[in-house]
mmCIF file of N, CA and C in Angstrom:
data_model
loop_
_atom_site.group_PDB
_atom_site.id
_atom_site.type_symbol
_atom_site.label_atom_id
_atom_site.label_comp_id
_atom_site.label_asym_id
_atom_site.label_seq_id
_atom_site.Cartn_x
_atom_site.Cartn_y
_atom_site.Cartn_z
ATOM 1 N N UNK A 3 33.331 13.305 34.290
ATOM 2 C CA UNK A 3 32.984 12.803 32.973
ATOM 3 C C UNK A 3 31.751 13.520 32.419
ATOM 4 N N UNK A 4 30.715 13.661 33.229
ATOM 5 C CA UNK A 4 29.491 14.267 32.734
ATOM 6 C C UNK A 4 29.495 15.788 32.830
ATOM 7 N N UNK A 5 30.338 16.362 33.663
ATOM 8 C CA UNK A 5 30.377 17.815 33.789
ATOM 9 C C UNK A 5 30.900 18.475 32.522
ATOM 10 N N UNK A 6 31.857 17.817 31.853
ATOM 11 C CA UNK A 6 32.399 18.389 30.621
ATOM 12 C C UNK A 6 31.368 18.396 29.502
ATOM 13 N N UNK A 7 30.572 17.361 29.416
ATOM 14 C CA UNK A 7 29.609 17.280 28.318
ATOM 15 C C UNK A 7 28.278 17.949 28.654
ATOM 16 N N UNK A 8 28.037 18.291 29.887
ATOM 17 C CA UNK A 8 26.755 18.902 30.258
ATOM 18 C C UNK A 8 26.595 20.291 29.659
ATOM 19 N N UNK A 9 27.678 21.022 29.509
ATOM 20 C CA UNK A 9 27.620 22.372 28.950
ATOM 21 C C UNK A 9 28.076 22.410 27.496
ATOM 22 N N UNK A 10 28.109 21.293 26.858
ATOM 23 C CA UNK A 10 28.565 21.222 25.472
ATOM 24 C C UNK A 10 27.534 21.836 24.522
ATOM 25 N N UNK A 11 28.021 22.372 23.420
ATOM 26 C CA UNK A 11 27.124 22.934 22.411
ATOM 27 C C UNK A 11 26.340 21.846 21.683
ATOM 28 N N UNK A 12 26.844 20.617 21.719
ATOM 29 C CA UNK A 12 26.147 19.525 21.049
ATOM 30 C C UNK A 12 24.850 19.138 21.754
ATOM 31 N N UNK A 13 24.686 19.573 22.994
ATOM 32 C CA UNK A 13 23.461 19.299 23.734
ATOM 33 C C UNK A 13 22.505 20.492 23.730
ATOM 34 N N UNK A 14 22.786 21.476 22.892
ATOM 35 C CA UNK A 14 21.932 22.660 22.820
ATOM 36 C C UNK A 14 20.619 22.328 22.108
ATOM 37 N N UNK A 15 19.649 23.164 22.332
ATOM 38 C CA UNK A 15 18.322 22.946 21.770
ATOM 39 C C UNK A 15 18.326 23.008 20.249
ATOM 40 N N UNK A 16 19.157 23.845 19.649
ATOM 41 C CA UNK A 16 19.144 23.959 18.189
ATOM 42 C C UNK A 16 19.654 22.679 17.521
ATOM 43 N N UNK A 17 20.607 21.991 18.129
ATOM 44 C CA UNK A 17 21.072 20.721 17.573
ATOM 45 C C UNK A 17 20.004 19.641 17.726
ATOM 46 N N UNK A 18 19.338 19.650 18.851
ATOM 47 C CA UNK A 18 18.263 18.695 19.071
ATOM 48 C C UNK A 18 17.143 18.898 18.058
ATOM 49 N N UNK A 19 16.742 20.149 17.850
ATOM 50 C CA UNK A 19 15.675 20.451 16.902
ATOM 51 C C UNK A 19 16.111 20.101 15.482
ATOM 52 N N UNK A 20 17.362 20.349 15.139
ATOM 53 C CA UNK A 20 17.819 20.028 13.788
ATOM 54 C C UNK A 20 17.828 18.518 13.547
ATOM 55 N N UNK A 21 18.253 17.747 14.537
ATOM 56 C CA UNK A 21 18.242 16.288 14.374
ATOM 57 C C UNK A 21 16.819 15.741 14.347
ATOM 58 N N UNK A 22 15.928 16.300 15.134
ATOM 59 C CA UNK A 22 14.541 15.844 15.122
ATOM 60 C C UNK A 22 13.854 16.213 13.808
ATOM 61 N N UNK A 23 14.147 17.385 13.276
ATOM 62 C CA UNK A 23 13.553 17.751 11.983
ATOM 63 C C UNK A 23 14.109 16.878 10.861
ATOM 64 N N UNK A 24 15.372 16.509 10.949
ATOM 65 C CA UNK A 24 15.937 15.578 9.971
ATOM 66 C C UNK A 24 15.277 14.208 10.078
ATOM 67 N N UNK A 25 14.989 13.768 11.287
ATOM 68 C CA UNK A 25 14.314 12.481 11.482
ATOM 69 C C UNK A 25 12.893 12.514 10.922
ATOM 70 N N UNK A 26 12.179 13.620 11.137
ATOM 71 C CA UNK A 26 10.822 13.742 10.595
ATOM 72 C C UNK A 26 10.871 13.761 9.067
ATOM 73 N N UNK A 27 11.835 14.464 8.498
ATOM 74 C CA UNK A 27 11.994 14.498 7.041
ATOM 75 C C UNK A 27 12.280 13.090 6.496
ATOM 76 N N UNK A 28 13.172 12.365 7.154
ATOM 77 C CA UNK A 28 13.496 11.006 6.709
ATOM 78 C C UNK A 28 12.266 10.098 6.775
ATOM 79 N N UNK A 29 11.505 10.201 7.850
ATOM 80 C CA UNK A 29 10.283 9.398 7.972
ATOM 81 C C UNK A 29 9.287 9.745 6.881
ATOM 82 N N UNK A 30 9.148 11.016 6.612
ATOM 83 C CA UNK A 30 8.229 11.465 5.568
ATOM 84 C C UNK A 30 8.638 10.933 4.200
ATOM 85 N N UNK A 31 9.907 11.053 3.855
ATOM 86 C CA UNK A 31 10.390 10.587 2.548
ATOM 87 C C UNK A 31 10.239 9.078 2.419
ATOM 88 N N UNK A 32 10.625 8.346 3.458
ATOM 89 C CA UNK A 32 10.522 6.883 3.404
ATOM 90 C C UNK A 32 9.064 6.454 3.288
ATOM 91 N N UNK A 33 8.186 7.083 4.042
ATOM 92 C CA UNK A 33 6.769 6.725 3.971
ATOM 93 C C UNK A 33 6.182 7.036 2.605
ATOM 94 N N UNK A 34 6.425 8.240 2.101
ATOM 95 C CA UNK A 34 5.828 8.658 0.834
ATOM 96 C C UNK A 34 6.302 7.785 -0.314
ATOM 97 N N UNK A 35 7.594 7.526 -0.398
ATOM 98 C CA UNK A 35 8.092 6.740 -1.525
ATOM 99 C C UNK A 35 7.706 5.270 -1.403
ATOM 100 N N UNK A 36 7.725 4.722 -0.211
ATOM 101 C CA UNK A 36 7.318 3.326 -0.046
ATOM 102 C C UNK A 36 5.825 3.163 -0.282
ATOM 103 N N UNK A 37 5.043 4.079 0.233
ATOM 104 C CA UNK A 37 3.593 3.986 0.083
ATOM 105 C C UNK A 37 3.168 4.227 -1.357
ATOM 106 N N UNK A 38 3.782 5.204 -2.013
ATOM 107 C CA UNK A 38 3.383 5.508 -3.387
ATOM 108 C C UNK A 38 3.751 4.389 -4.348
ATOM 109 N N UNK A 39 4.743 3.603 -4.007
ATOM 110 C CA UNK A 39 5.112 2.479 -4.865
ATOM 111 C C UNK A 39 4.047 1.397 -4.847
ATOM 112 N N UNK A 40 3.371 1.211 -3.719
ATOM 113 C CA UNK A 40 2.382 0.148 -3.605
ATOM 114 C C UNK A 40 0.943 0.640 -3.704
ATOM 115 N N UNK A 41 0.730 1.929 -3.715
ATOM 116 C CA UNK A 41 -0.627 2.454 -3.801
ATOM 117 C C UNK A 41 -1.052 2.483 -5.261
ATOM 118 N N UNK A 42 -1.973 1.622 -5.622
ATOM 119 C CA UNK A 42 -2.509 1.544 -6.977
ATOM 120 C C UNK A 42 -1.395 1.483 -8.016
ATOM 121 N N UNK A 43 -0.444 0.580 -7.793
ATOM 122 C CA UNK A 43 0.745 0.527 -8.637
ATOM 123 C C UNK A 43 0.554 -0.301 -9.892
ATOM 124 N N UNK A 44 -0.554 -0.998 -10.018
ATOM 125 C CA UNK A 44 -0.662 -1.923 -11.138
ATOM 126 C C UNK A 44 0.263 -3.092 -10.862
ATOM 127 N N UNK A 45 1.012 -3.512 -11.817
ATOM 128 C CA UNK A 45 2.014 -4.548 -11.603
ATOM 129 C C UNK A 45 3.370 -3.974 -11.939
ATOM 130 N N UNK A 46 4.318 -4.172 -11.079
ATOM 131 C CA UNK A 46 5.611 -3.563 -11.371
ATOM 132 C C UNK A 46 6.756 -4.562 -11.416
ATOM 133 N N UNK A 47 6.465 -5.846 -11.448
ATOM 134 C CA UNK A 47 7.536 -6.795 -11.664
ATOM 135 C C UNK A 47 7.228 -7.620 -12.909
ATOM 136 N N UNK A 48 8.050 -8.611 -13.198
ATOM 137 C CA UNK A 48 7.926 -9.361 -14.445
ATOM 138 C C UNK A 48 6.605 -10.119 -14.546
ATOM 139 N N UNK A 49 6.074 -10.574 -13.436
ATOM 140 C CA UNK A 49 4.837 -11.351 -13.449
ATOM 141 C C UNK A 49 3.605 -10.470 -13.262
ATOM 142 N N UNK A 50 3.783 -9.145 -13.256
ATOM 143 C CA UNK A 50 2.696 -8.184 -13.096
ATOM 144 C C UNK A 50 1.934 -8.388 -11.791
ATOM 145 N N UNK A 51 2.658 -8.638 -10.716
ATOM 146 C CA UNK A 51 2.053 -8.796 -9.398
ATOM 147 C C UNK A 51 2.255 -7.533 -8.575
ATOM 148 N N UNK A 52 1.376 -7.299 -7.651
ATOM 149 C CA UNK A 52 1.505 -6.165 -6.741
ATOM 150 C C UNK A 52 1.692 -6.708 -5.338
ATOM 151 N N UNK A 53 2.671 -6.174 -4.633
ATOM 152 C CA UNK A 53 2.910 -6.614 -3.262
ATOM 153 C C UNK A 53 1.908 -6.002 -2.312
ATOM 154 N N UNK A 54 1.791 -6.599 -1.158
ATOM 155 C CA UNK A 54 0.840 -6.108 -0.173
ATOM 156 C C UNK A 54 1.542 -5.423 0.975
ATOM 157 N N UNK A 55 0.953 -5.571 2.138
ATOM 158 C CA UNK A 55 1.453 -4.917 3.334
ATOM 159 C C UNK A 55 2.818 -5.453 3.744
ATOM 160 N N UNK A 56 3.049 -6.743 3.537
ATOM 161 C CA UNK A 56 4.354 -7.321 3.867
ATOM 162 C C UNK A 56 5.447 -6.682 3.012
ATOM 163 N N UNK A 57 5.177 -6.504 1.728
ATOM 164 C CA UNK A 57 6.175 -5.896 0.833
ATOM 165 C C UNK A 57 6.407 -4.438 1.183
ATOM 166 N N UNK A 58 5.330 -3.726 1.513
ATOM 167 C CA UNK A 58 5.470 -2.327 1.921
ATOM 168 C C UNK A 58 6.329 -2.208 3.181
ATOM 169 N N UNK A 59 6.048 -3.030 4.169
ATOM 170 C CA UNK A 59 6.820 -2.974 5.414
ATOM 171 C C UNK A 59 8.280 -3.351 5.211
ATOM 172 N N UNK A 60 8.525 -4.345 4.376
ATOM 173 C CA UNK A 60 9.905 -4.749 4.119
ATOM 174 C C UNK A 60 10.657 -3.668 3.372
ATOM 175 N N UNK A 61 10.009 -3.030 2.404
ATOM 176 C CA UNK A 61 10.663 -1.944 1.678
ATOM 177 C C UNK A 61 10.929 -0.754 2.595
ATOM 178 N N UNK A 62 9.982 -0.401 3.446
ATOM 179 C CA UNK A 62 10.178 0.716 4.371
ATOM 180 C C UNK A 62 11.309 0.406 5.356
ATOM 181 N N UNK A 63 11.335 -0.814 5.879
ATOM 182 C CA UNK A 63 12.385 -1.199 6.824
ATOM 183 C C UNK A 63 13.752 -1.250 6.130
ATOM 184 N N UNK A 64 13.791 -1.738 4.901
ATOM 185 C CA UNK A 64 15.047 -1.741 4.143
ATOM 186 C C UNK A 64 15.527 -0.322 3.884
ATOM 187 N N UNK A 65 14.596 0.569 3.609
ATOM 188 C CA UNK A 65 14.961 1.978 3.408
ATOM 189 C C UNK A 65 15.528 2.592 4.678
ATOM 190 N N UNK A 66 14.930 2.281 5.813
ATOM 191 C CA UNK A 66 15.423 2.811 7.089
ATOM 192 C C UNK A 66 16.839 2.313 7.364
ATOM 193 N N UNK A 67 17.080 1.035 7.159
ATOM 194 C CA UNK A 67 18.417 0.481 7.406
ATOM 195 C C UNK A 67 19.440 1.119 6.479
ATOM 196 N N UNK A 68 19.087 1.284 5.195
ATOM 197 C CA UNK A 68 20.010 1.903 4.247
ATOM 198 C C UNK A 68 20.283 3.354 4.610
ATOM 199 N N UNK A 69 19.244 4.116 4.911
ATOM 200 C CA UNK A 69 19.415 5.546 5.220
ATOM 201 C C UNK A 69 20.232 5.744 6.493
ATOM 202 N N UNK A 70 19.938 4.985 7.529
ATOM 203 C CA UNK A 70 20.654 5.147 8.800
ATOM 204 C C UNK A 70 22.133 4.799 8.633
ATOM 205 N N UNK A 71 22.431 3.715 7.931
ATOM 206 C CA UNK A 71 23.830 3.348 7.739
ATOM 207 C C UNK A 71 24.567 4.350 6.867
ATOM 208 N N UNK A 72 23.905 4.905 5.868
ATOM 209 C CA UNK A 72 24.554 5.933 5.050
ATOM 210 C C UNK A 72 24.756 7.233 5.835
ATOM 211 N N UNK A 73 23.798 7.559 6.715
ATOM 212 C CA UNK A 73 23.988 8.748 7.549
ATOM 213 C C UNK A 73 25.142 8.558 8.533
ATOM 214 N N UNK A 74 25.264 7.376 9.079
ATOM 215 C CA UNK A 74 26.401 7.094 9.964
ATOM 216 C C UNK A 74 27.704 7.186 9.180
ATOM 217 N N UNK A 75 27.702 6.668 7.957
ATOM 218 C CA UNK A 75 28.905 6.727 7.117
ATOM 219 C C UNK A 75 29.274 8.170 6.773
ATOM 220 N N UNK A 76 28.279 9.013 6.546
ATOM 221 C CA UNK A 76 28.569 10.411 6.226
ATOM 222 C C UNK A 76 29.067 11.198 7.437
ATOM 223 N N UNK A 77 28.621 10.844 8.620
ATOM 224 C CA UNK A 77 29.031 11.561 9.831
ATOM 225 C C UNK A 77 30.330 11.026 10.444
ATOM 226 N N UNK A 78 30.842 9.922 9.925
ATOM 227 C CA UNK A 78 32.045 9.323 10.493
ATOM 228 C C UNK A 78 33.275 10.121 10.074
ATOM 229 N N UNK A 79 34.092 10.483 11.051
ATOM 230 C CA UNK A 79 35.332 11.211 10.764
ATOM 231 C C UNK A 79 36.502 10.284 10.508
ATOM 232 N N UNK A 80 36.648 9.303 11.354
ATOM 233 C CA UNK A 80 37.806 8.417 11.292
ATOM 234 C C UNK A 80 37.357 7.020 10.898
ATOM 235 N N UNK A 81 37.833 6.584 9.745
ATOM 236 C CA UNK A 81 37.477 5.269 9.242
ATOM 237 C C UNK A 81 38.559 4.276 9.622
ATOM 238 N N UNK A 82 38.177 3.287 10.397
ATOM 239 C CA UNK A 82 39.068 2.189 10.742
ATOM 240 C C UNK A 82 38.376 0.898 10.300
ATOM 241 N N UNK A 83 39.043 -0.209 10.473
ATOM 242 C CA UNK A 83 38.471 -1.466 9.996
ATOM 243 C C UNK A 83 37.164 -1.805 10.707
ATOM 244 N N UNK A 84 37.061 -1.421 11.990
ATOM 245 C CA UNK A 84 35.848 -1.715 12.743
ATOM 246 C C UNK A 84 34.667 -0.893 12.221
ATOM 247 N N UNK A 85 34.924 0.319 11.767
ATOM 248 C CA UNK A 85 33.868 1.156 11.200
ATOM 249 C C UNK A 85 33.336 0.529 9.916
ATOM 250 N N UNK A 86 34.248 0.111 9.062
ATOM 251 C CA UNK A 86 33.829 -0.564 7.831
ATOM 252 C C UNK A 86 33.043 -1.835 8.139
ATOM 253 N N UNK A 87 33.512 -2.584 9.109
ATOM 254 C CA UNK A 87 32.854 -3.836 9.476
ATOM 255 C C UNK A 87 31.428 -3.592 9.956
ATOM 256 N N UNK A 88 31.232 -2.595 10.791
ATOM 257 C CA UNK A 88 29.897 -2.370 11.341
ATOM 258 C C UNK A 88 28.935 -1.753 10.326
ATOM 259 N N UNK A 89 29.391 -0.788 9.552
ATOM 260 C CA UNK A 89 28.484 -0.118 8.613
ATOM 261 C C UNK A 89 28.129 -1.020 7.441
ATOM 262 N N UNK A 90 29.136 -1.505 6.741
ATOM 263 C CA UNK A 90 28.870 -2.334 5.563
ATOM 264 C C UNK A 90 28.453 -3.745 5.970
ATOM 265 N N UNK A 91 28.929 -4.203 7.117
ATOM 266 C CA UNK A 91 28.520 -5.514 7.607
ATOM 267 C C UNK A 91 27.054 -5.555 7.989
ATOM 268 N N UNK A 92 26.522 -4.438 8.492
ATOM 269 C CA UNK A 92 25.104 -4.373 8.825
ATOM 270 C C UNK A 92 24.246 -4.513 7.578
ATOM 271 N N UNK A 93 24.632 -3.833 6.513
ATOM 272 C CA UNK A 93 23.871 -3.936 5.266
ATOM 273 C C UNK A 93 23.931 -5.353 4.693
ATOM 274 N N UNK A 94 25.115 -5.940 4.700
ATOM 275 C CA UNK A 94 25.267 -7.301 4.174
ATOM 276 C C UNK A 94 24.533 -8.301 5.059
ATOM 277 N N UNK A 95 24.635 -8.133 6.373
ATOM 278 C CA UNK A 95 23.962 -9.056 7.291
ATOM 279 C C UNK A 95 22.446 -8.968 7.138
ATOM 280 N N UNK A 96 21.911 -7.780 6.921
ATOM 281 C CA UNK A 96 20.473 -7.638 6.724
ATOM 282 C C UNK A 96 20.005 -8.412 5.495
ATOM 283 N N UNK A 97 20.736 -8.293 4.404
ATOM 284 C CA UNK A 97 20.357 -8.998 3.182
ATOM 285 C C UNK A 97 20.487 -10.507 3.366
ATOM 286 N N UNK A 98 21.587 -10.946 3.972
ATOM 287 C CA UNK A 98 21.802 -12.384 4.171
ATOM 288 C C UNK A 98 20.754 -12.978 5.114
ATOM 289 N N UNK A 99 20.475 -12.301 6.218
ATOM 290 C CA UNK A 99 19.490 -12.816 7.174
ATOM 291 C C UNK A 99 18.093 -12.824 6.555
ATOM 292 N N UNK A 100 17.758 -11.802 5.786
ATOM 293 C CA UNK A 100 16.455 -11.786 5.116
ATOM 294 C C UNK A 100 16.336 -12.926 4.117
ATOM 295 N N UNK A 101 17.403 -13.177 3.385
ATOM 296 C CA UNK A 101 17.389 -14.273 2.415
ATOM 297 C C UNK A 101 17.296 -15.632 3.107
ATOM 298 N N UNK A 102 18.049 -15.799 4.183
ATOM 299 C CA UNK A 102 18.001 -17.066 4.922
ATOM 300 C C UNK A 102 16.607 -17.279 5.529
ATOM 301 N N UNK A 103 16.002 -16.242 6.041
ATOM 302 C CA UNK A 103 14.660 -16.353 6.602
ATOM 303 C C UNK A 103 13.643 -16.686 5.511
ATOM 304 N N UNK A 104 13.826 -16.080 4.332
ATOM 305 C CA UNK A 104 12.928 -16.381 3.220
ATOM 306 C C UNK A 104 13.084 -17.831 2.779
ATOM 307 N N UNK A 105 14.293 -18.345 2.781
ATOM 308 C CA UNK A 105 14.501 -19.754 2.434
ATOM 309 C C UNK A 105 13.908 -20.670 3.495
ATOM 310 N N UNK A 106 14.080 -20.318 4.743
ATOM 311 C CA UNK A 106 13.613 -21.165 5.835
ATOM 312 C C UNK A 106 12.091 -21.221 5.896
ATOM 313 N N UNK A 107 11.433 -20.131 5.522
ATOM 314 C CA UNK A 107 9.971 -20.099 5.590
ATOM 315 C C UNK A 107 9.314 -20.465 4.270
ATOM 316 N N UNK A 108 10.081 -20.956 3.318
ATOM 317 C CA UNK A 108 9.530 -21.364 2.037
ATOM 318 C C UNK A 108 8.641 -22.587 2.243
ATOM 319 N N UNK A 109 7.400 -22.560 1.763
ATOM 320 C CA UNK A 109 6.503 -23.702 2.005
ATOM 321 C C UNK A 109 6.910 -24.964 1.250
ATOM 322 N N UNK A 110 7.817 -24.860 0.289
ATOM 323 C CA UNK A 110 8.244 -26.035 -0.461
ATOM 324 C C UNK A 110 9.269 -26.871 0.301
ATOM 325 N N UNK A 111 9.837 -26.315 1.342
ATOM 326 C CA UNK A 111 10.810 -27.055 2.144
ATOM 327 C C UNK A 111 10.041 -27.924 3.134
ATOM 328 N N UNK A 112 10.511 -29.123 3.352
ATOM 329 C CA UNK A 112 9.737 -30.131 4.087
ATOM 330 C C UNK A 112 9.493 -29.794 5.547
ATOM 331 N N UNK A 113 10.442 -29.170 6.234
ATOM 332 C CA UNK A 113 10.266 -28.994 7.674
ATOM 333 C C UNK A 113 9.373 -27.804 8.043
ATOM 334 N N UNK A 114 8.954 -27.041 7.077
ATOM 335 C CA UNK A 114 8.035 -25.940 7.355
ATOM 336 C C UNK A 114 6.641 -26.380 6.917
ATOM 337 N N UNK A 115 5.702 -26.393 7.838
ATOM 338 C CA UNK A 115 4.368 -26.880 7.535
ATOM 339 C C UNK A 115 3.395 -25.761 7.232
ATOM 340 N N UNK A 116 3.725 -24.551 7.605
ATOM 341 C CA UNK A 116 2.833 -23.434 7.349
ATOM 342 C C UNK A 116 3.430 -22.527 6.282
ATOM 343 N N UNK A 117 2.584 -21.950 5.503
ATOM 344 C CA UNK A 117 3.034 -21.010 4.489
ATOM 345 C C UNK A 117 3.252 -19.648 5.136
ATOM 346 N N UNK A 118 4.325 -18.994 4.767
ATOM 347 C CA UNK A 118 4.632 -17.680 5.310
ATOM 348 C C UNK A 118 4.881 -16.746 4.138
ATOM 349 N N UNK A 119 4.599 -15.478 4.319
ATOM 350 C CA UNK A 119 4.742 -14.519 3.235
ATOM 351 C C UNK A 119 6.163 -14.034 3.019
ATOM 352 N N UNK A 120 7.087 -14.334 3.912
ATOM 353 C CA UNK A 120 8.416 -13.752 3.768
ATOM 354 C C UNK A 120 9.177 -14.311 2.580
ATOM 355 N N UNK A 121 8.928 -15.555 2.191
ATOM 356 C CA UNK A 121 9.602 -16.082 1.008
ATOM 357 C C UNK A 121 9.098 -15.373 -0.242
ATOM 358 N N UNK A 122 7.816 -15.070 -0.284
ATOM 359 C CA UNK A 122 7.269 -14.311 -1.406
ATOM 360 C C UNK A 122 7.803 -12.884 -1.418
ATOM 361 N N UNK A 123 7.897 -12.281 -0.251
ATOM 362 C CA UNK A 123 8.329 -10.891 -0.154
ATOM 363 C C UNK A 123 9.751 -10.719 -0.674
ATOM 364 N N UNK A 124 10.651 -11.576 -0.240
ATOM 365 C CA UNK A 124 12.043 -11.437 -0.661
ATOM 366 C C UNK A 124 12.167 -11.629 -2.164
ATOM 367 N N UNK A 125 11.531 -12.652 -2.698
ATOM 368 C CA UNK A 125 11.606 -12.892 -4.138
ATOM 369 C C UNK A 125 10.907 -11.798 -4.933
ATOM 370 N N UNK A 126 9.842 -11.259 -4.393
ATOM 371 C CA UNK A 126 9.093 -10.221 -5.089
ATOM 372 C C UNK A 126 9.831 -8.889 -5.105
ATOM 373 N N UNK A 127 10.311 -8.478 -3.943
ATOM 374 C CA UNK A 127 10.930 -7.161 -3.853
ATOM 375 C C UNK A 127 12.295 -7.097 -4.523
ATOM 376 N N UNK A 128 13.128 -8.052 -4.221
ATOM 377 C CA UNK A 128 14.520 -7.931 -4.660
ATOM 378 C C UNK A 128 14.764 -8.458 -6.060
ATOM 379 N N UNK A 129 13.691 -8.768 -6.798
ATOM 380 C CA UNK A 129 13.819 -9.061 -8.222
ATOM 381 C C UNK A 129 13.211 -7.955 -9.070
ATOM 382 N N UNK A 130 12.732 -6.916 -8.449
ATOM 383 C CA UNK A 130 12.082 -5.816 -9.152
ATOM 384 C C UNK A 130 13.028 -4.609 -9.225
ATOM 385 N N UNK A 131 13.324 -4.118 -10.438
ATOM 386 C CA UNK A 131 14.235 -2.978 -10.559
ATOM 387 C C UNK A 131 13.686 -1.686 -9.952
ATOM 388 N N UNK A 132 12.372 -1.520 -9.923
ATOM 389 C CA UNK A 132 11.805 -0.287 -9.377
ATOM 390 C C UNK A 132 12.043 -0.177 -7.875
ATOM 391 N N UNK A 133 12.191 -1.301 -7.203
ATOM 392 C CA UNK A 133 12.492 -1.283 -5.774
ATOM 393 C C UNK A 133 13.894 -0.733 -5.543
ATOM 394 N N UNK A 134 14.844 -1.152 -6.367
ATOM 395 C CA UNK A 134 16.207 -0.640 -6.241
ATOM 396 C C UNK A 134 16.274 0.849 -6.566
ATOM 397 N N UNK A 135 15.507 1.292 -7.556
ATOM 398 C CA UNK A 135 15.490 2.728 -7.854
ATOM 399 C C UNK A 135 14.831 3.503 -6.723
ATOM 400 N N UNK A 136 13.807 2.930 -6.091
ATOM 401 C CA UNK A 136 13.179 3.582 -4.941
ATOM 402 C C UNK A 136 14.156 3.699 -3.780
ATOM 403 N N UNK A 137 14.905 2.638 -3.507
ATOM 404 C CA UNK A 137 15.917 2.697 -2.446
ATOM 405 C C UNK A 137 16.970 3.751 -2.745
ATOM 406 N N UNK A 138 17.370 3.861 -4.000
ATOM 407 C CA UNK A 138 18.369 4.865 -4.375
ATOM 408 C C UNK A 138 17.826 6.276 -4.213
ATOM 409 N N UNK A 139 16.600 6.522 -4.660
ATOM 410 C CA UNK A 139 15.996 7.854 -4.540
ATOM 411 C C UNK A 139 15.801 8.228 -3.071
ATOM 412 N N UNK A 140 15.335 7.283 -2.269
ATOM 413 C CA UNK A 140 15.146 7.551 -0.839
ATOM 414 C C UNK A 140 16.480 7.866 -0.174
ATOM 415 N N UNK A 141 17.523 7.119 -0.521
ATOM 416 C CA UNK A 141 18.841 7.375 0.073
ATOM 417 C C UNK A 141 19.374 8.745 -0.325
ATOM 418 N N UNK A 142 19.132 9.163 -1.546
ATOM 419 C CA UNK A 142 19.614 10.484 -2.001
ATOM 420 C C UNK A 142 18.819 11.606 -1.337
ATOM 421 N N UNK A 143 17.499 11.443 -1.234
ATOM 422 C CA UNK A 143 16.677 12.504 -0.641
ATOM 423 C C UNK A 143 16.861 12.638 0.867
ATOM 424 N N UNK A 144 17.181 11.541 1.520
ATOM 425 C CA UNK A 144 17.358 11.617 2.965
ATOM 426 C C UNK A 144 18.760 12.076 3.291
#
């Protein structure tokens, strides 16, 4: 099993270097666009609020999930129902789980006694059109 793949061209140094350089490029693009959106941005949503570190981290993590799933979709040769389920299901599950977590940590709900920033983050980020344009630009550049 391993003897056939040990001498494969896919394990050559040039493929490794190309994938690592692509990873560095993706990290650079995601960092620059996420950071520049929150660095001295003024107010970019309807209430003229600026997000903090929580919003930056959520946007960067959302960008990573989107870019990785789109890269997997572009590299996939054979599309079967399981491929669709895993790629598009991951994106949908991320949004649903983030929304459920934001609802659960909302300080207005009775069973949560501490205030958490995730309810603010979800409402702040995903109601702002510039966040969606940033996700689109990052996905195209990566």
